[in-house]
Coordinates of C-alpha atoms in Angstrom, one line a residue:
Chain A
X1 CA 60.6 116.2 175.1
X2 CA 63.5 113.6 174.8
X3 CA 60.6 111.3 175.5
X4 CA 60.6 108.4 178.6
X5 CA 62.3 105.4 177.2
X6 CA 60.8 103.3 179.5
X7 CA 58.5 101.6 177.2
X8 CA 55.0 100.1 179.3
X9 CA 53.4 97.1 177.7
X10 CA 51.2 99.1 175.3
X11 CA 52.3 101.5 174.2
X12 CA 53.3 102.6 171.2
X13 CA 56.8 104.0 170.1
X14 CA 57.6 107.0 168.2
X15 CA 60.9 107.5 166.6
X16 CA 62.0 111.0 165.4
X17 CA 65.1 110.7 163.4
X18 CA 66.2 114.7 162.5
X19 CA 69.5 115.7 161.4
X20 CA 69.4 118.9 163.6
X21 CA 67.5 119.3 167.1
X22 CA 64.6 117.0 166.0
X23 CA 63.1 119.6 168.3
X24 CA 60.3 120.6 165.6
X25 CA 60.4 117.5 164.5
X26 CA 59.5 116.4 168.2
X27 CA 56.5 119.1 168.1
X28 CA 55.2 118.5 165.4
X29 CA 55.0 114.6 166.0
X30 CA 53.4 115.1 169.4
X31 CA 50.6 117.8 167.6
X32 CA 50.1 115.3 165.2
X33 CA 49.4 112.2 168.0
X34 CA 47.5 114.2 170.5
X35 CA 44.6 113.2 168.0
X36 CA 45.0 109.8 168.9
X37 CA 44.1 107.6 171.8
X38 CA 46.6 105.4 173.3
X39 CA 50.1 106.0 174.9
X40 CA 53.3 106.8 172.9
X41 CA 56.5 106.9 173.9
X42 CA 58.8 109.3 172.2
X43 CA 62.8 108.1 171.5
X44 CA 64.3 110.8 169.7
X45 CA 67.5 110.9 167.9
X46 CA 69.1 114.4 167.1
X47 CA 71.7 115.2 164.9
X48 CA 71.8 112.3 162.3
X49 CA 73.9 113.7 159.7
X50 CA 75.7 110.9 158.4
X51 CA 75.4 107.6 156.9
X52 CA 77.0 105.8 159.6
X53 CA 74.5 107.3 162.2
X54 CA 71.3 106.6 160.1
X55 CA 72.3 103.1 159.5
X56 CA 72.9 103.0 163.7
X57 CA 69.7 104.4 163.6
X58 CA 68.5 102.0 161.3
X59 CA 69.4 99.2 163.2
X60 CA 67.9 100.5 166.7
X61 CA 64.7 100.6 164.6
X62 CA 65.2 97.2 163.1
X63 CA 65.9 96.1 166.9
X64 CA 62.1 97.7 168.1
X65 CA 60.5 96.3 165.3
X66 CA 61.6 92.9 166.3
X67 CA 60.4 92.9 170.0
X68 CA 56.9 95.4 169.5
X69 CA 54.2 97.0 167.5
X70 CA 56.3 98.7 164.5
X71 CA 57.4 102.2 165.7
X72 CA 56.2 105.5 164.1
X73 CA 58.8 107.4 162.5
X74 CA 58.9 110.8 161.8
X75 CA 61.7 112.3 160.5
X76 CA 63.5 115.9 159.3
X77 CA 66.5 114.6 157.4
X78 CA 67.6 116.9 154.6
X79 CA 69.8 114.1 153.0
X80 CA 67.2 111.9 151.2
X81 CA 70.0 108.9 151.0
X82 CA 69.7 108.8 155.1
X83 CA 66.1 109.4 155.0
X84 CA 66.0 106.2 152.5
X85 CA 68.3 104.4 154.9
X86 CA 65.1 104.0 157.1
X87 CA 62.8 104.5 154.8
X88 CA 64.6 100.7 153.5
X89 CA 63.5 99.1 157.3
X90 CA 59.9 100.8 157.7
X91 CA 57.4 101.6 155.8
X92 CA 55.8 103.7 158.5
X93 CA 58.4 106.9 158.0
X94 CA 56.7 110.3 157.8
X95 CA 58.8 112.9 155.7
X96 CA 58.2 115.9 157.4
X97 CA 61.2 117.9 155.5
X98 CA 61.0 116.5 151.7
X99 CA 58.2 116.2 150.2
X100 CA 57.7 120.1 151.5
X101 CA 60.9 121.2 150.0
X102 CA 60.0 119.6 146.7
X103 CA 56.7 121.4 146.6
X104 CA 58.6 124.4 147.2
X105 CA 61.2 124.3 145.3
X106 CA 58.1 124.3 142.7
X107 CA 56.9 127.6 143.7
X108 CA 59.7 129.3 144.4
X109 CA 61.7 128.6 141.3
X110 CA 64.7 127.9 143.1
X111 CA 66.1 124.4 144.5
X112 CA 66.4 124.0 147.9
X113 CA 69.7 124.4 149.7
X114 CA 69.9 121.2 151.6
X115 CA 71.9 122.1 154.1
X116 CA 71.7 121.0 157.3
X117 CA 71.2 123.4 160.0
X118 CA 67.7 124.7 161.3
X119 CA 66.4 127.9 161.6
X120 CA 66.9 129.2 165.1
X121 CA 68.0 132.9 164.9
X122 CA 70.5 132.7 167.6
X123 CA 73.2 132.1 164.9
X124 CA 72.9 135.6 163.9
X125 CA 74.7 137.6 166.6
X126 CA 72.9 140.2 166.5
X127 CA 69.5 138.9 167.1
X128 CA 71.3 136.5 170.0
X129 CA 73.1 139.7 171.8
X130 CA 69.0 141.5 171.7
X131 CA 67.7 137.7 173.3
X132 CA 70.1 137.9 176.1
X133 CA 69.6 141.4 176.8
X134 CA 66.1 140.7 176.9
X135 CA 66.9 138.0 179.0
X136 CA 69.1 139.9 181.8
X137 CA 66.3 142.5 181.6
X138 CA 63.3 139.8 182.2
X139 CA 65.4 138.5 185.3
X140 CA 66.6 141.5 186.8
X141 CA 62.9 142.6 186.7
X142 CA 61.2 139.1 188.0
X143 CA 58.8 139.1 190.5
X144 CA 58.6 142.8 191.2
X145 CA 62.2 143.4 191.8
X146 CA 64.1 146.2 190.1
X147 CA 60.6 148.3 189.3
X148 CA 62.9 151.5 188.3
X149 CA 63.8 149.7 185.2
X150 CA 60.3 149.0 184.2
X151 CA 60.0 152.1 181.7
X152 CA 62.3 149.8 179.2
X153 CA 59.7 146.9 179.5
X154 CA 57.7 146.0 176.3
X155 CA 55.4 144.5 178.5
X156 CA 54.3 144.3 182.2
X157 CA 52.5 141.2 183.7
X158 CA 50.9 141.6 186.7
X159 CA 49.1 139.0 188.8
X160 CA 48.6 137.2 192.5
X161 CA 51.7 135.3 193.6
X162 CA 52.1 131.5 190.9
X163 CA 49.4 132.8 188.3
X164 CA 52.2 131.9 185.7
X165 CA 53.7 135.3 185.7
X166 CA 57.7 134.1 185.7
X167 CA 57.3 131.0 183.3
X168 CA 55.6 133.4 180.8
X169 CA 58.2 136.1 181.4
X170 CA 61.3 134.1 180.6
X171 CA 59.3 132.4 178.3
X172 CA 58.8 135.5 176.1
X173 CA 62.3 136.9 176.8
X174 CA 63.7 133.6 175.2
X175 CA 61.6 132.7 172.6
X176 CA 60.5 136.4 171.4
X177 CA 63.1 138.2 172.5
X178 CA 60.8 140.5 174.3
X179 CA 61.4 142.4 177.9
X180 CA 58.8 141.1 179.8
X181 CA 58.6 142.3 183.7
X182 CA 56.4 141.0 186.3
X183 CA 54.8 142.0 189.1
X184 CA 53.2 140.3 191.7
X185 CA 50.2 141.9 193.8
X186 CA 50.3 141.1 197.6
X187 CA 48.3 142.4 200.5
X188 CA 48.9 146.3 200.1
X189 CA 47.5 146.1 196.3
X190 CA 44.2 144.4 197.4
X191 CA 42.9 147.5 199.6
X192 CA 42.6 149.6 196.8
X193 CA 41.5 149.3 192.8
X194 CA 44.3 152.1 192.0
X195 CA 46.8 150.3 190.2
X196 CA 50.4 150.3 192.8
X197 CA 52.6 153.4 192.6
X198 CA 55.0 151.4 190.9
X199 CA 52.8 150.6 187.7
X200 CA 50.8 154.0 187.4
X201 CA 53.3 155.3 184.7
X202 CA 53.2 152.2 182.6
X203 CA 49.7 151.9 182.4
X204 CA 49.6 150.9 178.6
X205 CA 51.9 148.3 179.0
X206 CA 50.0 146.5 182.1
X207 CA 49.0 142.9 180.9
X208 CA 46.6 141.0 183.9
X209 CA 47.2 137.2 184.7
X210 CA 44.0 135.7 186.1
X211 CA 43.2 132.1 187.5
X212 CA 40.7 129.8 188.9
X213 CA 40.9 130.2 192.7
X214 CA 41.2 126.2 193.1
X215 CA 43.5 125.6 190.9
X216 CA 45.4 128.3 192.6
X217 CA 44.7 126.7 195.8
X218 CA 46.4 123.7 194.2
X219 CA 49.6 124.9 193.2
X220 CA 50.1 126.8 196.7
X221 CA 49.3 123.9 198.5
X222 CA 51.9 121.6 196.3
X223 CA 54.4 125.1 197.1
X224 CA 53.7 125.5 201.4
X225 CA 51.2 123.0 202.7
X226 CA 48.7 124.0 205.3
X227 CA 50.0 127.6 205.2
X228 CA 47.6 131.1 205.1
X229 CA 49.0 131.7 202.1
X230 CA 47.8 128.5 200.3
X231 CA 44.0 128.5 201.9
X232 CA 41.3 128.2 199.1
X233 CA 40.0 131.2 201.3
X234 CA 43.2 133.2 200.8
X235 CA 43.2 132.3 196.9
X236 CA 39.3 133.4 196.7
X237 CA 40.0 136.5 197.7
X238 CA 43.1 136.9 195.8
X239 CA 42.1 136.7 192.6
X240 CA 38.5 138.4 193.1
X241 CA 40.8 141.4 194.0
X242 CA 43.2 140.8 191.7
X243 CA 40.2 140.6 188.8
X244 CA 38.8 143.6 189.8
X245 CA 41.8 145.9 189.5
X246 CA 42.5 144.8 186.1
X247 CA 38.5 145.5 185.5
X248 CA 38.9 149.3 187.2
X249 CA 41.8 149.5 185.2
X250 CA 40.6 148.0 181.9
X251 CA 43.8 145.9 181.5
X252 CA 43.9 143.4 179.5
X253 CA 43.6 140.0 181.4
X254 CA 44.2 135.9 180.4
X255 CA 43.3 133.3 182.6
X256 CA 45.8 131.1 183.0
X257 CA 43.7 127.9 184.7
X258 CA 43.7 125.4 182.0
X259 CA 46.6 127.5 179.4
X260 CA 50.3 126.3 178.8
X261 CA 52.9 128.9 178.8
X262 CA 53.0 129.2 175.4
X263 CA 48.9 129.5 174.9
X264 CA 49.7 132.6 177.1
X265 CA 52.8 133.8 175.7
X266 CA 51.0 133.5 172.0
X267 CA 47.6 135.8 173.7
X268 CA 50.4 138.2 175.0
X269 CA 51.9 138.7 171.6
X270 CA 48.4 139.3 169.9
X271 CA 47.7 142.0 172.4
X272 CA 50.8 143.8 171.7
X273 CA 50.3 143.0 167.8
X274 CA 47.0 145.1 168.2
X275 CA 48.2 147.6 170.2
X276 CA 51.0 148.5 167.2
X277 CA 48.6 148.5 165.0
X278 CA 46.1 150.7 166.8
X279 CA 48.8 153.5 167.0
X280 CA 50.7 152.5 170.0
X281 CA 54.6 152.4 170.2
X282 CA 55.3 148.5 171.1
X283 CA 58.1 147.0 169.1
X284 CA 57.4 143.9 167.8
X285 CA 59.7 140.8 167.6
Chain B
X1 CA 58.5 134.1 166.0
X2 CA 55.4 136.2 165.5
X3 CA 56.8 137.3 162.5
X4 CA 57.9 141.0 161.4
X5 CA 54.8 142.5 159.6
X6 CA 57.2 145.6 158.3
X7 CA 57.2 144.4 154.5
X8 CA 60.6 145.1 152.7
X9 CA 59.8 145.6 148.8
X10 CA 61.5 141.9 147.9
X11 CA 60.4 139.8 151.1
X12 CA 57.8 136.8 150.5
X13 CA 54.9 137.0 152.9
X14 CA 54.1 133.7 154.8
X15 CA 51.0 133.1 156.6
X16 CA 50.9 130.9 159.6
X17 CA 47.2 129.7 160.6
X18 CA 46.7 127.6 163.2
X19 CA 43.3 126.7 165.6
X20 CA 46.1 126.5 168.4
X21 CA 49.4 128.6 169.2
X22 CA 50.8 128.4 165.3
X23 CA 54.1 127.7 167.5
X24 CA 54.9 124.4 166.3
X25 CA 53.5 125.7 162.4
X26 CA 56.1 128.2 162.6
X27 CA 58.9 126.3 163.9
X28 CA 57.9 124.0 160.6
X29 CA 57.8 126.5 157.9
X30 CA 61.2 128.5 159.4
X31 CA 62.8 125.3 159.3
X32 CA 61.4 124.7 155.7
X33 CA 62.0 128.0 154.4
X34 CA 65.8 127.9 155.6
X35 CA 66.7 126.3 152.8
X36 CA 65.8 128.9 150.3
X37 CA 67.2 132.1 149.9
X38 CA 65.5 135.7 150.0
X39 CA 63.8 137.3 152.6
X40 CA 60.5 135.9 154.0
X41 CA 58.4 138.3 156.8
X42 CA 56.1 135.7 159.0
X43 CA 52.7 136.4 160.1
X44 CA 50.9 134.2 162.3
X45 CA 47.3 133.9 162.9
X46 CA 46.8 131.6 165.9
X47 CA 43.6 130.7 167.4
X48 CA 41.7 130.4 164.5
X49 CA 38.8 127.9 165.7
X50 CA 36.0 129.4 164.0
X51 CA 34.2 129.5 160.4
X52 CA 34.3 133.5 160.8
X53 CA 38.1 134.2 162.1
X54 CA 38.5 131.3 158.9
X55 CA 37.1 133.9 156.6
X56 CA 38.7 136.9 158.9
X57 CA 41.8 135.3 157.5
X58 CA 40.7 134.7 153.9
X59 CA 39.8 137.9 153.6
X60 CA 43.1 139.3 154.4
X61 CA 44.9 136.6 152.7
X62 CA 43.0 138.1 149.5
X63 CA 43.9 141.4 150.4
X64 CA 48.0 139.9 150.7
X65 CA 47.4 138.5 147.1
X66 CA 46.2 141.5 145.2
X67 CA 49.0 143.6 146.7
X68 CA 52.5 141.8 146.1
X69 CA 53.7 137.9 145.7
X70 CA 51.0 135.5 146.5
X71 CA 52.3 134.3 150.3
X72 CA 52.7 130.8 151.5
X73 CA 50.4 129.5 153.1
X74 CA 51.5 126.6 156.2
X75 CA 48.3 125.4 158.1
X76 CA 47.5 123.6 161.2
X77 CA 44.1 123.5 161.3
X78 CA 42.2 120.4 162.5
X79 CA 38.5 121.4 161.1
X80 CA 38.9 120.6 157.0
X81 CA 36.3 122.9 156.3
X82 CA 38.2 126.1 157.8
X83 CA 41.4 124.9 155.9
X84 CA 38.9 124.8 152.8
X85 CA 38.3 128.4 153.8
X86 CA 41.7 128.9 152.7
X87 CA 42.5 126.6 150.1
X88 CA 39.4 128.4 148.1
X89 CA 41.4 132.0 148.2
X90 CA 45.2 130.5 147.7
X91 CA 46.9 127.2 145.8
X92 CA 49.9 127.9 148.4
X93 CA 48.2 126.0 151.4
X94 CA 50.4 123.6 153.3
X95 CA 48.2 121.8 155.1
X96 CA 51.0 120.1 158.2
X97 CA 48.0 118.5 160.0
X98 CA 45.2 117.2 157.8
X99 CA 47.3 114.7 155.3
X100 CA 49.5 113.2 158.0
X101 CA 46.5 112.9 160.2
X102 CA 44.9 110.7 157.4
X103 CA 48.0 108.8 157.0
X104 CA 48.1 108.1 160.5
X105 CA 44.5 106.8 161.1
X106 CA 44.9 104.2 158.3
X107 CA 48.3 103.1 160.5
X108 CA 46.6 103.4 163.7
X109 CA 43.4 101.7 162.4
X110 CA 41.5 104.3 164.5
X111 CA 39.7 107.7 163.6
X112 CA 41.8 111.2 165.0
X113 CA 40.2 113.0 167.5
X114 CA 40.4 116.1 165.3
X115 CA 39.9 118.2 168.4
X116 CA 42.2 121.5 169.1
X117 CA 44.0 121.5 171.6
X118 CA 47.3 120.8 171.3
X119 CA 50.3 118.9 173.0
X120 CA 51.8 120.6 175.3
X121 CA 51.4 118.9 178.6
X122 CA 51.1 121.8 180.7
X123 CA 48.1 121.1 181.2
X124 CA 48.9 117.6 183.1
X125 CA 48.5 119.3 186.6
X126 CA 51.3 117.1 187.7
X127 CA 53.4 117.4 185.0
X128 CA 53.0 121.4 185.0
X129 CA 53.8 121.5 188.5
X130 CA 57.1 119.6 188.6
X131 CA 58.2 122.0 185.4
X132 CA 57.5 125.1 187.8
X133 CA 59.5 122.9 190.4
X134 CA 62.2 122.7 188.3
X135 CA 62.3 126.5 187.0
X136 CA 62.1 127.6 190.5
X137 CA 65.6 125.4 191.5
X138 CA 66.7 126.7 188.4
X139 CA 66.3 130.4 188.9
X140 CA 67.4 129.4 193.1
X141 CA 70.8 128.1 192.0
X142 CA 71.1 130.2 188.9
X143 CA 75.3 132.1 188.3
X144 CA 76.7 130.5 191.5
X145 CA 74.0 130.9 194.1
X146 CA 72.6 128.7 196.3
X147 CA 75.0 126.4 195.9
X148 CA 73.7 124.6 198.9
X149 CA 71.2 123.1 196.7
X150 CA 73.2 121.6 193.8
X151 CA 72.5 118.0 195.2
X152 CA 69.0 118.0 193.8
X153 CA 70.1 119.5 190.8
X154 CA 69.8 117.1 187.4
X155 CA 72.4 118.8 185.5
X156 CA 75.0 121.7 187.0
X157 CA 76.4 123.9 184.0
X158 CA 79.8 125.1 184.4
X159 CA 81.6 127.5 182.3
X160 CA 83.2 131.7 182.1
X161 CA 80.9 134.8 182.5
X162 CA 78.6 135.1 179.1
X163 CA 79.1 131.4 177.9
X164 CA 75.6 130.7 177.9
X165 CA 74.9 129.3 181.0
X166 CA 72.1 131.0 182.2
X167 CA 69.6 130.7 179.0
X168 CA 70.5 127.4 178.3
X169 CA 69.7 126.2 182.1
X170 CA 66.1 128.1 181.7
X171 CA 65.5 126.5 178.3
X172 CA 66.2 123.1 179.9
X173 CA 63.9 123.5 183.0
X174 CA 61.1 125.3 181.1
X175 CA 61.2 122.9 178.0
X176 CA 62.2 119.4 179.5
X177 CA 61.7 120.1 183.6
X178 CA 65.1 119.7 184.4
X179 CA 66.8 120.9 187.4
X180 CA 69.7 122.6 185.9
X181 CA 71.9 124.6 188.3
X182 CA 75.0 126.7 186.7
X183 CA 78.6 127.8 188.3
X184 CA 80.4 130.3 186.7
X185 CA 83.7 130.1 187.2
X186 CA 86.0 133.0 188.1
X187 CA 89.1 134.7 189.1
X188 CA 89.9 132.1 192.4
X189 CA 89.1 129.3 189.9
X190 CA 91.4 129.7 187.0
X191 CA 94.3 129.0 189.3
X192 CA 94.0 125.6 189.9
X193 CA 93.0 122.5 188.1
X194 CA 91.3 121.4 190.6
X195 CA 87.3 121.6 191.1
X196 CA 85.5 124.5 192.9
X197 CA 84.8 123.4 196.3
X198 CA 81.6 123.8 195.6
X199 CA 81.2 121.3 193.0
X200 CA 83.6 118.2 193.8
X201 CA 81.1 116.3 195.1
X202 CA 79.2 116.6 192.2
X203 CA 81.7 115.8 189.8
X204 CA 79.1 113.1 188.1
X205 CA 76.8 115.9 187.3
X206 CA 79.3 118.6 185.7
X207 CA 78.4 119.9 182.6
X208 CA 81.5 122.2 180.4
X209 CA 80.3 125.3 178.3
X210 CA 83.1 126.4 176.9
X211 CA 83.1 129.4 173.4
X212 CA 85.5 130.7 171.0
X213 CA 87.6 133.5 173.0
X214 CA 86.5 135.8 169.7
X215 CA 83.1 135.3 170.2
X216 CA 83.2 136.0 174.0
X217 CA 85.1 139.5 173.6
X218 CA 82.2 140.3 171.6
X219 CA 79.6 139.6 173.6
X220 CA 81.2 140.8 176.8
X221 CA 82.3 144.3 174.4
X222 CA 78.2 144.2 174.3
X223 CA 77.6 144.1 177.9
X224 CA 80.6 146.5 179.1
X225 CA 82.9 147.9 176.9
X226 CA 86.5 148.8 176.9
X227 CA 86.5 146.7 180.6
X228 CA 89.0 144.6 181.3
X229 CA 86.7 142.1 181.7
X230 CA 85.9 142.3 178.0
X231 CA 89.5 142.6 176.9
X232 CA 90.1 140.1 174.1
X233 CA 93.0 139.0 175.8
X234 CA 91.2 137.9 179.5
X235 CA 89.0 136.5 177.1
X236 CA 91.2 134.2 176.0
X237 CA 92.8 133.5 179.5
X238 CA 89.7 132.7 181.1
X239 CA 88.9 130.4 177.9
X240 CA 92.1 129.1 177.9
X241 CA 92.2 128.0 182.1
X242 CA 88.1 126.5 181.5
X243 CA 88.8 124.2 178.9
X244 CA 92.0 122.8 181.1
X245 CA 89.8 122.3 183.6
X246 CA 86.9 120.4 182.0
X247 CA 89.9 118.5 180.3
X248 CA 92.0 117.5 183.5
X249 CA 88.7 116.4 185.3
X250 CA 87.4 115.2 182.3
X251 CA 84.4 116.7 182.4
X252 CA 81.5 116.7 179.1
X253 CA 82.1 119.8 176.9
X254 CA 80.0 121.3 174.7
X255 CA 81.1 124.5 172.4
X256 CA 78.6 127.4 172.5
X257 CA 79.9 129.4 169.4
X258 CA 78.2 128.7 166.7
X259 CA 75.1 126.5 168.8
X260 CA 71.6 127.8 169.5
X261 CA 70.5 127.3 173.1
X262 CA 68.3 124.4 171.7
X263 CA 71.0 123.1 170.2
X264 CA 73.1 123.1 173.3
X265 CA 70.5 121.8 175.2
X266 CA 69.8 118.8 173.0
X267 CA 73.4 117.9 173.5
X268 CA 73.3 118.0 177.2
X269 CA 69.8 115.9 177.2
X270 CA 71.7 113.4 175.1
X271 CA 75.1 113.1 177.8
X272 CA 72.1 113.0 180.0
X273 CA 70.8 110.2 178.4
X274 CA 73.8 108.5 177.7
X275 CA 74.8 108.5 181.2
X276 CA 71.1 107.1 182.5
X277 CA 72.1 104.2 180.3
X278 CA 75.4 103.9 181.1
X279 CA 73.9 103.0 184.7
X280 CA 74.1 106.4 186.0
X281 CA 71.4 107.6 188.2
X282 CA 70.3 110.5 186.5
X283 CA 66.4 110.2 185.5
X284 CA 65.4 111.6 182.3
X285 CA 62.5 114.0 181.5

């Protein structure tokens, strides 16, 4: 997300000025532009929290206004005096912090603290000690590896061998804190539609990855050209298999083809948000 | 990030609605709401594309109203008329998309797409493959194995048991699809000032972790207490002999005390960038 600073002939640039990560900042910038055509190229600069570095930053912005189309600036400064530093050079400066906190401040009576620091929860020891359990746990279960653990998993995900099950994993261990095991089906799973020996206990906490057989195809072949195991064949019968276990089963089941990891992760946490609220014992993060 | 639904009597309910993942939303309004004090509980809505899941939402946004403090309200919706869905039921709407969008297409001299979807490029097939490259090196040559490898690695994290090597080097290859190998250094290595064998001839691509001795006996008293290994006082040894080593070989250290792993990680993307223009060889993501 650091952006390519290699700037081709049209495109445009996009500055994001933040006095912490600039990581939201970053997110939100790239949501916000993915409406547009055109290419962008994204220069960010993290941790801005004095006047000396705004006015470098100033300067650098000064610099790309001279040799290009003006860049976009988007910026989370908590300090208004270094968010009017730039906002003196461009006119093109979107506040993504103030104008927010002034609105609030409004409705909740109370005047913003203004400090800088972001929100990330791994400050608070507590919550980063349950991450990295999670963590250990989501690696020391990966890819169907330490199965006698999985009765302390919040969730399961089971699928054919690169349907996404270890991004999403770690995903959810990092982001959500959440234990999240995988386990991928091979060739003794596809004779039957019993669920493997390993799973039967955990039934309620299965969650089924699916994909498009080509696009499977794809990221095999990109993996071990040429082999059995990438064939469009292979993959075919794969993931009809794999489909109808979860089917037999009545597992839940997301297909992965065209979904980012966190389009799944996000579908993953809405199942176990149903599940709580339908009775079941998940914990929530 | 999904937000605890569990209400406690003096927490301010805050509603994320999004047509996408409500990742980036959330990111925005924790970031916002950081600066004010009290207790907040998040729920997020994601995937809300259509007039009915609009007024799904409404309806339980009502319902939120009636019983306690009206909650805020922080939007990413690209259809107007579903945000109008909920601007009708609340005052308390910040819309993050629709304003800037606006803005934006006067600047840009060219209508937004207004289509969901969202930005995050796993769905370039190209682009998604070399991240799942890079988390599978990551996870290969993750706590000192496959050392054998480190010369295709981007970045090699060094540092003691529980410094945060391991989360940080997934964060950096799921998020920015960097190869990022880490070492931990141990007993053999706290003799000498010298480099691990293993790493000398990558001396260009060390990275230090390196943590308050306090911090570490607490988070090792977490994983195995009463050990020797979580002793306050090997703490401080093993702290101690680290920092003396990133020091004599002058290696880039970072201090993981008090730092989110996204906090960490922007500062190793931003050695990494200073080295690329420094004439290093390093590409960037």
């Amino acid at each position: 997300m650091s952006g390519n600073e290699t700037e081709s002939v049209s495109a445009r640039p996009v500055l994001i000025v933040s006095d912490h990560t600039g990581i939201t900042a970053e997110s939100s910038a790239r949501s916000l532009l993915a409406h547009f055509g055109g290419l962008f190229t994204y220069h960010s600069r993290p941790f801005v929290t004095t006047a000396q570095l705004a006015e470098q930053v100033a300067g650098e912005l000064r610099q790309m206004q001279a040799e290009g189309p003006p860049p976009l600036v988007f910026a989370t400064l908590t300090n208004p005096e270094l968010l009017g530093t730039l906002q003196r050079v461009s006119a093109l400066v979107f506040d993504l912090l103030g104008e927010n906190l002034t609105r609030l401040e409004g409705i909740l009576g109370q005047p913003a603290i203004r400090q800088v620091g972001g929100h990330h929860d791994m400050r608070d020891p507590q919550q980063y000690l349950a991450r990295m359990d999670a963590l250990d746990f989501t690696l020391s279960t990966d890819d169907g590896v330490g199965k006698n653990r999985y009765s302390d998993a919040d969730i399961i995900l089971v699928g054919v061998s690169r349907v996404g099950k270890t991004p999403t994993s770690l995903f959810l261990a990092l982001q959500y804190g959440l234990r999240a095991s995988n386990y991928p089906l091979a060739d003794d799973d596809f004779a039957s539609t019993e669920l493997p020996v390993p799973l039967q206990p955990f039934q309620d906490r299965l969650y089924g990855l699916t994909i498009d057989a080509r696009r499977l195809h794809t990221i095999r072949t990109h993996r071990k050209p040429g082999s059995r195991y990438a064939s469009l064949e292979a993959c075919e019968f794969e993931v009809r298999r794999a489909e109808r276990l979860f089917q037999t089963q009545r597992l839940p089941m997301q297909n992965t083809t065209s979904a980012s990891i966190e389009e799944i992760a996000v579908g993953i946490l809405g199942y176990l948000k149903r599940q709580a609220q339908s009775g079941s014992a998940f914990p929530l993060p």
